[in-house]
């Protein structure tokens, strides 16, 4: 029986293995309806693109209201105001890829203010959090420009992935 050909290291394609990533989704917002499917689709598309790699491990996502994110903002950043998204870095020794906390209330009000779909605004917050985990920062003006450019590239990945990413909120009535 002939021997199977092998590929030498020089001939092997240069392809990095995708890090293992699991999602823990915690919906603490009474306004958001079953965000799991949309969040998984969003993060799978960004992760599969390989464009913005993050650490291996469990990525924790929390959907909260303005009061809850304001408390986290006060506790960890000494700013008691509500904000759109807060990201905590990876802790590889604990098998954590990081944590992203987003305010559903903030996304709703900002989407209404800008006359944008709620899903688009909430997706932007999740992308923004992911990019922080991928090493992007937005504290300085020069860094903010790079972050905005990366956000647009990541949102384009979502568009090109042609995934149905629709976050739903409860309606009154």
XYZ file of C-alpha atoms in Angstrom:
173
model
C 0.000 0.000 0.000
C 1.470 3.377 -0.987
C 2.310 5.801 1.744
C 0.102 8.882 2.093
C 1.874 12.068 1.139
C 2.672 14.376 4.003
C 2.962 18.103 3.946
C 6.216 19.481 5.215
C 6.094 22.404 7.587
C 7.206 24.700 4.768
C 4.334 23.617 2.549
C 1.670 23.685 5.230
C -0.783 26.551 5.016
C -0.255 29.237 7.603
C -3.549 29.043 9.376
C -3.919 29.832 13.038
C -6.271 27.586 14.964
C -9.369 29.363 16.234
C -9.314 29.740 19.992
C -12.019 27.893 21.852
C -14.723 30.267 22.968
C -17.909 29.628 24.891
C -20.611 32.151 25.700
C -22.433 32.693 28.960
C -25.405 34.972 28.324
C -27.128 36.572 31.294
C -30.238 38.603 30.466
C -30.983 40.766 33.504
C -33.085 43.238 31.521
C -36.845 42.935 31.778
C -37.114 44.816 28.460
C -35.092 42.373 26.335
C -36.729 39.213 24.999
C -34.627 36.047 24.535
C -31.354 37.617 23.319
C -29.436 34.336 23.185
C -29.923 33.476 19.488
C -29.006 36.962 18.265
C -25.993 37.251 20.593
C -24.662 33.843 19.556
C -25.063 34.692 15.853
C -23.266 38.008 16.333
C -20.305 36.598 18.239
C -19.987 33.509 16.018
C -19.723 35.732 12.930
C -17.048 37.989 14.433
C -15.135 35.069 15.933
C -15.237 33.027 12.708
C -13.894 35.955 10.687
C -10.609 35.774 12.616
C -10.213 39.541 12.155
C -10.442 40.518 15.810
C -9.086 37.615 17.886
C -9.661 37.466 21.622
C -8.479 35.093 24.343
C -9.766 31.561 24.695
C -12.252 30.757 27.411
C -15.716 31.734 28.472
C -17.043 35.083 27.286
C -19.671 36.393 29.675
C -22.337 38.719 28.288
C -24.734 40.569 30.602
C -27.708 42.568 29.365
C -28.674 45.033 32.112
C -30.670 48.221 32.690
C -29.291 51.728 33.236
C -29.392 51.471 37.044
C -27.348 48.263 37.030
C -24.713 49.511 34.590
C -24.474 52.805 36.533
C -23.708 50.783 39.676
C -20.975 48.795 37.893
C -19.637 52.051 36.411
C -19.496 53.585 39.909
C -17.972 50.516 41.558
C -15.197 49.924 39.034
C -14.618 53.278 37.322
C -15.713 55.742 39.998
C -18.319 57.267 37.673
C -21.930 56.826 38.835
C -23.499 57.680 35.482
C -25.072 55.066 33.212
C -23.087 54.170 30.104
C -23.589 52.011 27.026
C -21.070 49.195 27.529
C -18.444 48.142 30.061
C -15.858 45.483 29.296
C -13.728 43.550 31.741
C -10.566 41.970 30.325
C -9.791 38.316 29.847
C -8.370 36.311 32.727
C -6.773 33.314 31.007
C -5.754 31.736 34.321
C -9.484 31.514 35.121
C -10.384 30.407 31.569
C -12.227 33.693 31.069
C -12.216 35.430 27.682
C -13.658 38.502 29.390
C -16.982 40.064 30.250
C -19.153 42.488 28.310
C -21.960 44.327 30.098
C -24.390 46.317 27.943
C -27.248 48.602 28.896
C -30.441 47.698 27.056
C -32.025 50.948 28.303
C -29.181 52.997 26.855
C -29.438 51.188 23.505
C -33.197 51.783 23.363
C -32.975 55.496 24.091
C -29.978 56.079 21.817
C -31.586 54.148 18.937
C -34.746 56.255 19.300
C -32.676 59.451 19.468
C -30.776 58.544 16.276
C -33.823 56.972 14.590
C -31.979 53.664 14.213
C -33.171 50.102 14.727
C -32.678 48.923 18.305
C -30.830 45.793 17.096
C -28.304 47.915 15.239
C -27.492 49.994 18.313
C -27.285 47.003 20.664
C -25.108 45.140 18.144
C -22.755 48.126 18.057
C -22.376 47.952 21.854
C -21.586 44.233 21.722
C -19.077 44.784 18.904
C -17.505 47.628 20.889
C -17.092 45.352 23.908
C -15.567 42.594 21.758
C -13.084 45.079 20.287
C -11.950 46.094 23.777
C -11.206 42.403 24.403
C -9.315 42.313 21.092
C -7.034 45.112 22.321
C -8.724 48.259 21.028
C -9.078 51.258 23.301
C -10.984 54.519 23.056
C -9.646 56.678 25.863
C -7.500 58.927 23.661
C -8.698 60.685 20.518
C -6.230 58.791 18.296
C -7.400 55.485 19.772
C -11.063 56.441 19.328
C -10.561 56.839 15.579
C -9.051 53.335 15.374
C -11.896 51.940 17.477
C -14.546 53.552 15.222
C -12.843 52.146 12.133
C -12.699 48.667 13.690
C -16.374 48.943 14.697
C -17.323 49.643 11.091
C -15.242 46.696 9.862
C -16.812 44.379 12.436
C -20.328 45.556 11.572
C -19.529 44.911 7.914
C -18.509 41.354 8.863
C -21.958 40.929 10.400
C -23.623 42.264 7.247
C -21.540 39.984 5.027
C -22.244 36.973 7.246
C -25.891 37.458 6.298
C -27.072 36.323 9.697
C -30.409 37.266 11.148
C -29.259 39.257 14.153
C -32.353 40.747 15.654
C -32.644 41.672 19.282
C -36.232 42.083 20.444
C -37.638 44.277 23.165
C -40.947 43.952 24.929
C -43.573 46.315 23.658
C -46.119 48.021 25.851
C -49.688 46.940 25.601
